[in-house]
Coordinates of C-alpha atoms and ligand atoms in Angstrom, one line a residue:
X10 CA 36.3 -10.3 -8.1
X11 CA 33.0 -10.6 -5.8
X12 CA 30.5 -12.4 -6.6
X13 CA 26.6 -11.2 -6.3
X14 CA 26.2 -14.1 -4.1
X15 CA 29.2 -13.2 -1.6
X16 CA 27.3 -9.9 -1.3
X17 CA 24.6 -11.2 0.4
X18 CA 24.6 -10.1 4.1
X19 CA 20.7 -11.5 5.0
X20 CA 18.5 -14.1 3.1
X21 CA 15.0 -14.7 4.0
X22 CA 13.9 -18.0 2.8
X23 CA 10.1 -18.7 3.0
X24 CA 9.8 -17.3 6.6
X25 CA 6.1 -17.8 8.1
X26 CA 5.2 -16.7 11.5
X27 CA 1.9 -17.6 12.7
X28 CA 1.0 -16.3 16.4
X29 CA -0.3 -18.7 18.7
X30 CA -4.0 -17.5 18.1
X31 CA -3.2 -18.8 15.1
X32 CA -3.1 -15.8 13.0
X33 CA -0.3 -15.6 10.1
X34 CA 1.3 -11.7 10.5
X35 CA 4.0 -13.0 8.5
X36 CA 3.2 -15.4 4.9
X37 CA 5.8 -16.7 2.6
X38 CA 8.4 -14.0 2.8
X39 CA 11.4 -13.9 0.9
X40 CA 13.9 -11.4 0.0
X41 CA 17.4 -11.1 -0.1
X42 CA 19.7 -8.3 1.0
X43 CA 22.9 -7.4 -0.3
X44 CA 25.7 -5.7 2.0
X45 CA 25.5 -1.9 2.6
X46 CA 21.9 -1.9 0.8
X47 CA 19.2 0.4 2.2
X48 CA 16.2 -1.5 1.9
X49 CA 13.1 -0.6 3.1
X50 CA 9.9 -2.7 4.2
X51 CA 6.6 -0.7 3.1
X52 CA 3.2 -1.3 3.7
X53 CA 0.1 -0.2 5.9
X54 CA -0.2 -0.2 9.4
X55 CA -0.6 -4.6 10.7
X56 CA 0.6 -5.8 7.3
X57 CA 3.7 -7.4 9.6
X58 CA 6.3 -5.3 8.9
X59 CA 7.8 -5.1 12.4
X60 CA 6.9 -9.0 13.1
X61 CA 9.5 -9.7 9.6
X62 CA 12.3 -6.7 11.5
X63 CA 11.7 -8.7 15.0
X64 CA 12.7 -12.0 13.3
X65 CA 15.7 -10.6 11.7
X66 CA 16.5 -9.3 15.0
X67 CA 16.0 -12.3 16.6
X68 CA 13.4 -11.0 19.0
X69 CA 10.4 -13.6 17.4
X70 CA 11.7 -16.9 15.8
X71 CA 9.6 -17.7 12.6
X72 CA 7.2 -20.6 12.2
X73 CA 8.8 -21.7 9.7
X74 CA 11.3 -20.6 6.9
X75 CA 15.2 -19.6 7.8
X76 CA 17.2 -16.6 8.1
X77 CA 20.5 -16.3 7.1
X78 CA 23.3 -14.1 8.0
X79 CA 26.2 -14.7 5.4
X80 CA 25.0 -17.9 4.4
X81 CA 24.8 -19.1 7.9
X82 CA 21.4 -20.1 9.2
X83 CA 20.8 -17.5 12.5
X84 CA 16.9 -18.7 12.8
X85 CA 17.4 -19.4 16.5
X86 CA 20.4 -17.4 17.2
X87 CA 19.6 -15.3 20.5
X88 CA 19.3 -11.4 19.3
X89 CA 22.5 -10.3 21.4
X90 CA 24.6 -13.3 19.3
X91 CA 23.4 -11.2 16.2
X92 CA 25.2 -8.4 14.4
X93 CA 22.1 -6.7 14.1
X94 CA 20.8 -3.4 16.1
X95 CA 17.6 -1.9 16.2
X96 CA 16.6 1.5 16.5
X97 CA 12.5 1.8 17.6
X98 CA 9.8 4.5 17.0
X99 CA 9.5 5.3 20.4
X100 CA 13.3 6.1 21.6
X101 CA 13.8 4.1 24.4
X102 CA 16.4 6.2 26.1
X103 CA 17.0 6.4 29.9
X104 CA 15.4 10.1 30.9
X105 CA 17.6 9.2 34.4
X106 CA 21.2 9.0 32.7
X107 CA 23.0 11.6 30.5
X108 CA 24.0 11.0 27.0
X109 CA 27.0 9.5 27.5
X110 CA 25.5 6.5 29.9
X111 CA 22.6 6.0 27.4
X112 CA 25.2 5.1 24.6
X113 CA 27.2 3.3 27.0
X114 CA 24.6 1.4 28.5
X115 CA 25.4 -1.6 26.2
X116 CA 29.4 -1.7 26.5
X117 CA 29.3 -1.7 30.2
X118 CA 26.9 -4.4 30.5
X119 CA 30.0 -5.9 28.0
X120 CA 32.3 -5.3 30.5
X121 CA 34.5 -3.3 28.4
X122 CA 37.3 -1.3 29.3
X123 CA 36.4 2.4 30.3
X124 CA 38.9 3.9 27.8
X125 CA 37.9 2.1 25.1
X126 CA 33.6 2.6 25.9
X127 CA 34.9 6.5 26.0
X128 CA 36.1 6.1 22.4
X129 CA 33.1 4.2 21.0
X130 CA 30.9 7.3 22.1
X131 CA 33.3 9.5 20.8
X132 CA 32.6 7.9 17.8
X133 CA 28.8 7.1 17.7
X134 CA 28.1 10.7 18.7
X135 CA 30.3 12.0 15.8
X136 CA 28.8 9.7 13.4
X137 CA 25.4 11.4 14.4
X138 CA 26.6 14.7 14.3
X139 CA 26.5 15.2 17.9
X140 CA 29.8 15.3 19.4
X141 CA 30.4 17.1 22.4
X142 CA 27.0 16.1 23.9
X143 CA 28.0 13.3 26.2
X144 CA 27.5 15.3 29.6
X145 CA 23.7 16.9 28.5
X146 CA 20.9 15.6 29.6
X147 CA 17.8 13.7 27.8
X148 CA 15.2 16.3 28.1
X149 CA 17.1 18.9 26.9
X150 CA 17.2 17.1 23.4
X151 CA 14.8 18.0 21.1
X152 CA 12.5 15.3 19.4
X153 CA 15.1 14.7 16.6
X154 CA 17.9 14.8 18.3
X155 CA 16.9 12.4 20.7
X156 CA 16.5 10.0 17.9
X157 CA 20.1 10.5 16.7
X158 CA 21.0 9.2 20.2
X159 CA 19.0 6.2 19.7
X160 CA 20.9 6.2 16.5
X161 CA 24.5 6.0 18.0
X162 CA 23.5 3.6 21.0
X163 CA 22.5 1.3 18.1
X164 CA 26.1 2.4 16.0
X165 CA 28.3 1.7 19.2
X166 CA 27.9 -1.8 19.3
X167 CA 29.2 -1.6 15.5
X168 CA 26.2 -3.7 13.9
X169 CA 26.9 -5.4 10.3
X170 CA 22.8 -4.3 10.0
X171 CA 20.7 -1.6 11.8
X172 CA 17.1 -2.2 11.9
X173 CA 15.0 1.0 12.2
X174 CA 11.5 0.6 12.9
X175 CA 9.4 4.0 11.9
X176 CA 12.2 5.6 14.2
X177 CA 11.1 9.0 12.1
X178 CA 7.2 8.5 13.0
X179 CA 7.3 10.7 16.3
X180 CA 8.7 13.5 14.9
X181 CA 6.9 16.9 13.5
X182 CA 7.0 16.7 9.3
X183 CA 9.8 19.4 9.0
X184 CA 12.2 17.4 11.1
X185 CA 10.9 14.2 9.9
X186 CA 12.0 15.5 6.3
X187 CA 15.6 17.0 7.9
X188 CA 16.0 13.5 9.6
X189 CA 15.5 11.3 6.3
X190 CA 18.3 13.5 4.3
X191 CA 21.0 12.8 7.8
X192 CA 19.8 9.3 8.0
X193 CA 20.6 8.7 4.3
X194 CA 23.7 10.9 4.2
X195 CA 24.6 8.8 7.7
X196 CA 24.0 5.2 5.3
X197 CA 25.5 6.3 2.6
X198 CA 29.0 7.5 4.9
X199 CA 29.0 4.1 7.5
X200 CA 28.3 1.5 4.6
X201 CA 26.6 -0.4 6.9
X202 CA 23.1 -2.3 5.6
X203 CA 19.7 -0.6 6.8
X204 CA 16.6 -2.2 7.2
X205 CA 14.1 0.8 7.3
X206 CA 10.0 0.3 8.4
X207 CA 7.8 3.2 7.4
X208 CA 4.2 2.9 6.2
X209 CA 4.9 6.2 4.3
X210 CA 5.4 5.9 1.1
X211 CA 7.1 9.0 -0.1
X212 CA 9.8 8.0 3.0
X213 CA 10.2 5.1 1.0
X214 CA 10.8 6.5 -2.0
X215 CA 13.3 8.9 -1.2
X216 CA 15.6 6.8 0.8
X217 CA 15.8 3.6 -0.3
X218 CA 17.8 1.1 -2.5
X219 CA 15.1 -1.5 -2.6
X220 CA 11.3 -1.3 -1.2
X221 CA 9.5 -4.3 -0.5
X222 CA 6.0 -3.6 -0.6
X223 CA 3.7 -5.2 1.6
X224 CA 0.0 -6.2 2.5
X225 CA -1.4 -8.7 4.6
X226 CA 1.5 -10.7 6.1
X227 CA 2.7 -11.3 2.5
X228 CA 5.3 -9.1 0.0
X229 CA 3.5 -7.7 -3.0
X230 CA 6.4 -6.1 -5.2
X231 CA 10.4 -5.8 -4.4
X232 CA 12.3 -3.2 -6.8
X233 CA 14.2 -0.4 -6.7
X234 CA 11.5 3.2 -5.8
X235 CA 12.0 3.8 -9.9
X236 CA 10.5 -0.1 -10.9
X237 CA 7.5 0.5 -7.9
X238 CA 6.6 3.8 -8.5
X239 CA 6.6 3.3 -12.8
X240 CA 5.6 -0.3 -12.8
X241 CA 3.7 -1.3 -10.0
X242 CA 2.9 -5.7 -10.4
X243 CA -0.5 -5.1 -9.0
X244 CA -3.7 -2.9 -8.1
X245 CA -2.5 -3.2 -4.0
X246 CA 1.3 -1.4 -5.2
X247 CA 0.0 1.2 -7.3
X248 CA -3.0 2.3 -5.0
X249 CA -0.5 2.3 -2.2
X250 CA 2.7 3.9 -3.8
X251 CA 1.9 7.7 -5.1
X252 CA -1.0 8.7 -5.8
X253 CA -3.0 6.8 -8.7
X254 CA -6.2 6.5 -10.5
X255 CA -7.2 2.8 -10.8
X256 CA -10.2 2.5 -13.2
X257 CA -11.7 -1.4 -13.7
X258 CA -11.3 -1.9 -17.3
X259 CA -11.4 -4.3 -20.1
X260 CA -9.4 -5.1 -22.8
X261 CA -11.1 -4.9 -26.7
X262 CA -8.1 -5.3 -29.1
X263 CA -4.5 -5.4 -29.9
X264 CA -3.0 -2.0 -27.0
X265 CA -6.7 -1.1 -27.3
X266 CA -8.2 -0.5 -23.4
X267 CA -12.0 0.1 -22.3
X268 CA -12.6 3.0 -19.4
X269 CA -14.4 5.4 -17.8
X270 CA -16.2 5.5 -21.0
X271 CA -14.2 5.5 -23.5
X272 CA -11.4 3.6 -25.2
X273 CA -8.0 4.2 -25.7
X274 CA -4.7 2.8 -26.8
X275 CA -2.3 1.4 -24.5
X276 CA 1.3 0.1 -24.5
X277 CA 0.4 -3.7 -23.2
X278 CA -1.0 -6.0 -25.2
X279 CA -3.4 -7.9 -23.0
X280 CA -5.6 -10.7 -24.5
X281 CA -8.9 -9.3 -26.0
X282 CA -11.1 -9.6 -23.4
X283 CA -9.5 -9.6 -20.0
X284 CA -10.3 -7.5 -17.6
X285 CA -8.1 -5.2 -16.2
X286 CA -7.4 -2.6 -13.8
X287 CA -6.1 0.8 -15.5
X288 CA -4.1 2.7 -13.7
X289 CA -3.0 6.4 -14.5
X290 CA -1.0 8.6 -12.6
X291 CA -2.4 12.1 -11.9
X292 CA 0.8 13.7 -13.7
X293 CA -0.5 11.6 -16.4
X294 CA -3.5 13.4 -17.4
X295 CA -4.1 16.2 -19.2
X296 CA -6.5 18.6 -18.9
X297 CA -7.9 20.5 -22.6
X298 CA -10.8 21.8 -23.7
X299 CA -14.1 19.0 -23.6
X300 CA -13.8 19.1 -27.5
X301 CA -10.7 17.7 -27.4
X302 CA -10.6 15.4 -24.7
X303 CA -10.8 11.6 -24.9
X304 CA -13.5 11.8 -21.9
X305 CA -15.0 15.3 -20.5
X306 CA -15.9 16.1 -17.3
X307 CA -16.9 18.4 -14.5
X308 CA -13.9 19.8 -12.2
X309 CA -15.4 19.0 -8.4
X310 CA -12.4 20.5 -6.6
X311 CA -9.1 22.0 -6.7
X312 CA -6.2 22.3 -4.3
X313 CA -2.7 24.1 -4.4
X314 CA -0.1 22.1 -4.1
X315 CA 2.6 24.3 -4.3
X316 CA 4.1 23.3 -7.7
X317 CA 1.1 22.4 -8.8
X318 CA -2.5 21.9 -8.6
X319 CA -4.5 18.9 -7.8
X320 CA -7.8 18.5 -9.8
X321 CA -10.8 16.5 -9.4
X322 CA -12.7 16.1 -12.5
X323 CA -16.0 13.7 -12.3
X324 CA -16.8 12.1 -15.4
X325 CA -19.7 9.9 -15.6
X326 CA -19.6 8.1 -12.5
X327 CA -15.6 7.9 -12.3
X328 CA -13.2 10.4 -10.2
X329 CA -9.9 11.2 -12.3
X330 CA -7.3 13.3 -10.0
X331 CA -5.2 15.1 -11.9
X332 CA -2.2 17.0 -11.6
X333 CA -1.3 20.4 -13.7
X334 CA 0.1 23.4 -13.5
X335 CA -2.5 25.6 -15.2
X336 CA -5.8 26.2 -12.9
X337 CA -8.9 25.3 -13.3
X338 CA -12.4 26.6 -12.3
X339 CA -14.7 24.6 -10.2
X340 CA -17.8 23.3 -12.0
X341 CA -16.3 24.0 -15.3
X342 CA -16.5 21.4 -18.3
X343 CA -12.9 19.9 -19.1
X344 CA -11.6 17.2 -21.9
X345 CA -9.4 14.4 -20.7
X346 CA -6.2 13.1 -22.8
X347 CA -4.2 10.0 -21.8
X348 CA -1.6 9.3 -24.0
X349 CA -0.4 5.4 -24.2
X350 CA 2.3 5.7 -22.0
X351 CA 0.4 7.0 -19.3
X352 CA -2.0 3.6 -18.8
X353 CA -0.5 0.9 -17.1
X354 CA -2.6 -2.4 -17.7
X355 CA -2.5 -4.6 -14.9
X356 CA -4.4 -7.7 -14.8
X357 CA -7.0 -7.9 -12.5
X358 CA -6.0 -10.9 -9.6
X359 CA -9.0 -11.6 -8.1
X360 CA -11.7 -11.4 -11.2
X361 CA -14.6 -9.9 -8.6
X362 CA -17.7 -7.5 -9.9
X363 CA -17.2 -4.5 -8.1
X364 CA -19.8 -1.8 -8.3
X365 CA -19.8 1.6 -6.7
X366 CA -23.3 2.9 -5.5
X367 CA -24.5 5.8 -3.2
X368 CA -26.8 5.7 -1.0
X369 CA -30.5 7.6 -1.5
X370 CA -32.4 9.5 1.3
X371 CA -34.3 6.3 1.8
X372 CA -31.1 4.5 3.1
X373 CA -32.0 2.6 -0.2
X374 CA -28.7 1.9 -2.7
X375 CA -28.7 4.3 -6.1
X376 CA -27.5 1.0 -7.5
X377 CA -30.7 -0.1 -9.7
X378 CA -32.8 2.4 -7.7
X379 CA -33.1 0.7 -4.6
X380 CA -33.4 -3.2 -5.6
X381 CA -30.6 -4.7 -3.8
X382 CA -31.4 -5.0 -0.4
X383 CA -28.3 -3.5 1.5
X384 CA -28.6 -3.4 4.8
X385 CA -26.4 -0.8 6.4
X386 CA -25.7 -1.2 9.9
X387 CA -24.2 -4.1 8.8
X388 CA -21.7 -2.2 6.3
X389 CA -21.1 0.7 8.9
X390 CA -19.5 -0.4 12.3
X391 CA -21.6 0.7 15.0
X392 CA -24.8 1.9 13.3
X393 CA -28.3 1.0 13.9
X394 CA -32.0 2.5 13.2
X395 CA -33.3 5.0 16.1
X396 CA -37.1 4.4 16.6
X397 CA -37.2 7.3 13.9
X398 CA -36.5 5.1 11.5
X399 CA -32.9 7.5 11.5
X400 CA -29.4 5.8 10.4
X401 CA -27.5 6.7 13.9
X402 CA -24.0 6.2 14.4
X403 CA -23.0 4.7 17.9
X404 CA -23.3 8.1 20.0
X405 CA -27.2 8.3 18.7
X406 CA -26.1 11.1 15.9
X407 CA -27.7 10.5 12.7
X408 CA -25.1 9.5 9.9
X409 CA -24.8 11.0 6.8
X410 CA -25.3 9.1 3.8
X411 CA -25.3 11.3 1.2
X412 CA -21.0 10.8 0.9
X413 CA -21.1 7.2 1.7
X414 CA -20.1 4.5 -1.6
X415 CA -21.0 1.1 -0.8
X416 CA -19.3 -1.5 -2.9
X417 CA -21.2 -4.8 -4.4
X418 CA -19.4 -7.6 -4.6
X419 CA -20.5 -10.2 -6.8
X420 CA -18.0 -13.2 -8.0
X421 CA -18.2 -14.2 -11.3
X422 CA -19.4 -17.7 -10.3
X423 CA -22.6 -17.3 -8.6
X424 CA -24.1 -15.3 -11.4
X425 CA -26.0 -17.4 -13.7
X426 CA -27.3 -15.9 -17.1
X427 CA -30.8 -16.5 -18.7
X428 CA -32.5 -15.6 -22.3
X429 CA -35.8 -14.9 -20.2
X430 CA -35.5 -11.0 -19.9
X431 CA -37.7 -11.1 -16.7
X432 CA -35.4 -13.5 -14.6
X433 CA -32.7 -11.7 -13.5
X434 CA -32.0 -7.9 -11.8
X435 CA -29.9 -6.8 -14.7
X436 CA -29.8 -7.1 -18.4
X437 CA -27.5 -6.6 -21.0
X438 CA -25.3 -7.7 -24.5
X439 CA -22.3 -10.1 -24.2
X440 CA -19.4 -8.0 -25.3
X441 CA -16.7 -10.7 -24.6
X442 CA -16.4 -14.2 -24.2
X443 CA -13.2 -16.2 -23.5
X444 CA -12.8 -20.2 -23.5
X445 CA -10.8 -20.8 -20.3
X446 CA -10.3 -24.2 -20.5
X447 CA -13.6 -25.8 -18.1
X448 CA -15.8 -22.8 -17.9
X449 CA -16.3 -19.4 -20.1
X450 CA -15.7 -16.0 -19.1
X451 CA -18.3 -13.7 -20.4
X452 CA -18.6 -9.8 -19.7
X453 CA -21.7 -8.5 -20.1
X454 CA -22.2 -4.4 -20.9
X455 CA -25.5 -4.0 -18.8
X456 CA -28.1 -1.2 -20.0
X457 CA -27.1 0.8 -16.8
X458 CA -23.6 0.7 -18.8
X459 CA -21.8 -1.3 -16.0
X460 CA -19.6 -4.3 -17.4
X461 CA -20.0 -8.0 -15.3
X462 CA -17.7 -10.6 -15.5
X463 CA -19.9 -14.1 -15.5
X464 CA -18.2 -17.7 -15.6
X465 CA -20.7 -19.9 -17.1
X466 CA -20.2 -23.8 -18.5
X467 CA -22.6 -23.0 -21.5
X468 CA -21.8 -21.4 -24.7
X469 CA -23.9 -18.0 -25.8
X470 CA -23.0 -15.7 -28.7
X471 CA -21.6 -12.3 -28.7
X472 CA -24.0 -9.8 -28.8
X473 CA -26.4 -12.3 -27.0
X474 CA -29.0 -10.3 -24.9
X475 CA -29.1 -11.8 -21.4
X476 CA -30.6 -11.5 -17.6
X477 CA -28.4 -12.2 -15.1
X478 CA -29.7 -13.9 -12.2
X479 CA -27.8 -13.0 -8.9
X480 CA -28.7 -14.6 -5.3
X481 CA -29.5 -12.4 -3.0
X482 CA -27.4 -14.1 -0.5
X483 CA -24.0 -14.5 -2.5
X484 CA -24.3 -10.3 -3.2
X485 CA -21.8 -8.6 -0.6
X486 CA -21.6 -5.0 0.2
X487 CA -19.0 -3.0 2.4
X488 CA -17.9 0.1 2.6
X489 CA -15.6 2.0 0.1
X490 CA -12.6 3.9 2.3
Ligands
ADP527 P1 3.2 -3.6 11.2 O1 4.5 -3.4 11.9 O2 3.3 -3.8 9.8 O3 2.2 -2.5 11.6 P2 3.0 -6.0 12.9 O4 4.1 -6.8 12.3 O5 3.2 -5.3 14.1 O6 2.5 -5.0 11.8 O7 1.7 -6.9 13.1 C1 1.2 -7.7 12.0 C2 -0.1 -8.3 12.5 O8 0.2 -9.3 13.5 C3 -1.1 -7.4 13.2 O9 -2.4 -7.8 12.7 C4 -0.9 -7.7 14.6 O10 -2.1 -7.5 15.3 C5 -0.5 -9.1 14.6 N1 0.3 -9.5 15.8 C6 1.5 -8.9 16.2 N2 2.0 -9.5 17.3 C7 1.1 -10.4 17.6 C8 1.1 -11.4 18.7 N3 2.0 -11.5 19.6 N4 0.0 -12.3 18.7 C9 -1.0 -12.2 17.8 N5 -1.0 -11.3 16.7 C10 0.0 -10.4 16.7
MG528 MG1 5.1 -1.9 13.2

């Protein structure tokens, strides 16, 4: 019988690459691939996914790290040494030579015999559901068809791997939809391990064996679509895979979680205290009347979806989308449910204050009515102040501020708390304090009901009414997206 480990076609062990400016596309990465898998590398536009498929090609050697190729070690093995074929976005075909010499291109440079190349094409066009096309020309190909060529120039060489990098992301939606159905059937048929690249998540979902989920040169989650989409490890995963509402949360008791308002029971139990980020999936709310809801709110906007409709209800100062089948009216008042099972506690990495303000008609935040000093041409690219005193954008027109959030970030650290209520910008009750071995970690509930995570050496009491002293220069603001 086989073994896991004889299954493995391609390890990545700790692979770095670090570009001679010195930036670091590539950060850690590890993942092993088991023969015939479909695994697919997801993750937004620059987060290195092609620099991690041009190392496996061979096409960019890593930093540092090794790749190996059943348990041999290929890090410098030149790409045409390699198994491994790549298809590319753009399809690369010779508009000069008919279908036949595009496939072929590779076995004649081989030197192989003219018989057998006739074969091979025979073949690859047949495996792309093209045979008989080996006389047409290029341009007479549409869009998707065109990509199963670059599909069978990469099959004829008979690769143990094909790499496809977004080789779908040209194509109109409809055929982009048609193509993902033939290039699954086509894995599923040839048994031969993909390695797919697509920042699109639903792509990723539907095809593949495996997703590793990506961000910044590092991987943030590998698991089958189910494990990614149902239990995402972090904010980054579930923001990124389907849609979700991520709310900033805190824990008070035993499956008992604080947000948007209100508190609710939950399926993890999280240490009292800890913040958290909720998140709930849209198909996870449900809409009743506002006497029965957990939370109400006011429905902003509604959009057919076809099977159903997407719902924006504002409560408080938190979005919720929602998904339902039954309509709803804009402007109407609503009640929220979420049942346990449809909050996922995930514990926040990076413990940062985050608060969401608008902007007023003074340029001034909403945020404590103008007190934090903001300025915005440094949060928008490109902005600056006419000699009207107007916000204008780089092309002189004014900007409009009324749908622009600014987030302030404020790390736990650099606030300091004080019993004098006139020191600080913002007041409030302790709610929480945790011992965390040097320092504690206190949440305040501030009077404009926003909670703040502090770290201070000294001990106060729950229920302790404090200021909270903030440098102005350690406050950062940016835009939200
Ligand atoms: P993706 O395919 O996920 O969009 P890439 O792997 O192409 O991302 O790029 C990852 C990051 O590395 C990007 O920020 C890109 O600008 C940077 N990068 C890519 N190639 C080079 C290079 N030769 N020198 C410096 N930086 C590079
Ligand atoms: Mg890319």
């Amino acid at each position: 019988m086989e073994t896991t480990k004889d299954n493995n076609i391609i390890e990545l062990r700790h692979i770095t690459k670090t570009f001679e400016d010195g930036f670091v596309a590539v950060d850690d990465f590890n993942l092993t691939i088991q023969r015939g898998e479909f695994v697919t590398f997801l993750g937004p536009s620059g987060c290195g996914k092609t620099t991690t498929l041009r190392m496996i090609a061979g096409f960019e050697l890593p930093s540092s790290g090794e790749i190996l190729l059943n348990g041999c070690d290929i890090s410098h093995m030149p790409p045409n040494k390699r198994p491994i074929n790549t298809v590319f976005q753009r399809y690369a075909l010779f508009p000069h030579l008919n279908i036949f010499d595009n496939i072929a291109f590779g076995l004649k440079l081989k030197k192989l015999p003219k018989d057998e190349i006739v074969k091979k094409v025979k073949k690859a066009l047949e495996m792309v559901d093209l045979e008989g096309f080996e006389s047409r020309r290029i341009q007479t190909l549409s869009g998707g068809q065109q990509q199963r060529i670059a599909i069978a120039r990469a099959l004829v060489n008979e690769p143990e791997i094909l790499l496809l990098d977004e080789p779908l992301g040209a194509l109109d939606l409809k055929m982009r939809k048609e193509m993902q159905i033939e290039l699954k059937n086509m894995h599923d048929r040839l048994g031969i391990t993909f390695i797919y690249v697509t920042h699109d998540q639903e792509e990723a979902l539907t095809m593949s064996d495996k997703i590793v989920v990506m961000s910044e040169g590092r991987t943030q989650q590998i698991g089958t679509p189910e494990d990614i989409y149902n239990e995402p490890k972090n904010a980054f995963v579930a923001d990124f895979i389907g849609e979700s509402n991520v709310f900033n949360g805190i824990m008070t008791g035993k499956c008992r979680v604080r947000f948007c308002g209100a508190e609710f029971d939950c399926l993890d139990d999280v240490e009292n205290g800890t913040m958290i980020d909720a998140v709930v999936r849209p198909e996870d709310v449900i809409i009743t009347t506002p006497e029965k809801g957990m939370i109400s709110g006011k429905v902003t906007s509604i959009i057919f979806k076809g099977v159903h409709y997407e719902i924006v209800v504002m409560s408080g100062k938190n979005e919720i989308v929602v998904q339902s089948t039954k309509k709803a009216e804009i402007g109407s008042e609503v009640g929220i449910i979420i049942e346990p099972e449809g909050i996922h506690v995930m514990i926040a990495e990076d413990t940062i204050n985050r608060i969401e303000s608008g902007v007023n008609r003074h340029y001034k935040l909403e945020f404590l009515e103008g007190k934090l000093k903001c300025d915005l041409t440094k949060v928008l690219p490109n902005s600056s102040f006419n000699d009207d005193e107007v916000l204008v954008d780089a092309h002189g027109d004014e900007i409009d501020t009324s749908s622009i959030k600014i987030i302030i970030s404020i790390k736990p650290e650099d606030i300091s708390m004080s019993d004098d209520e006139e020191a600080g910008i913002l007041s409030g009750h302790i709610i929480s304090l945790i011992y965390k071995g040097d320092h504690y970690s206190y949440v305040v509930r501030t009077d404009e009901d926003v909670d703040i995570i502090i770290d201070d050496e000294d001990l106060w009491n729950m229920d302790d009414y404090v200021s909270l002293i903030i440098p102005e220069d350690k406050i950062q603001y940016s835009l939200k997206k």
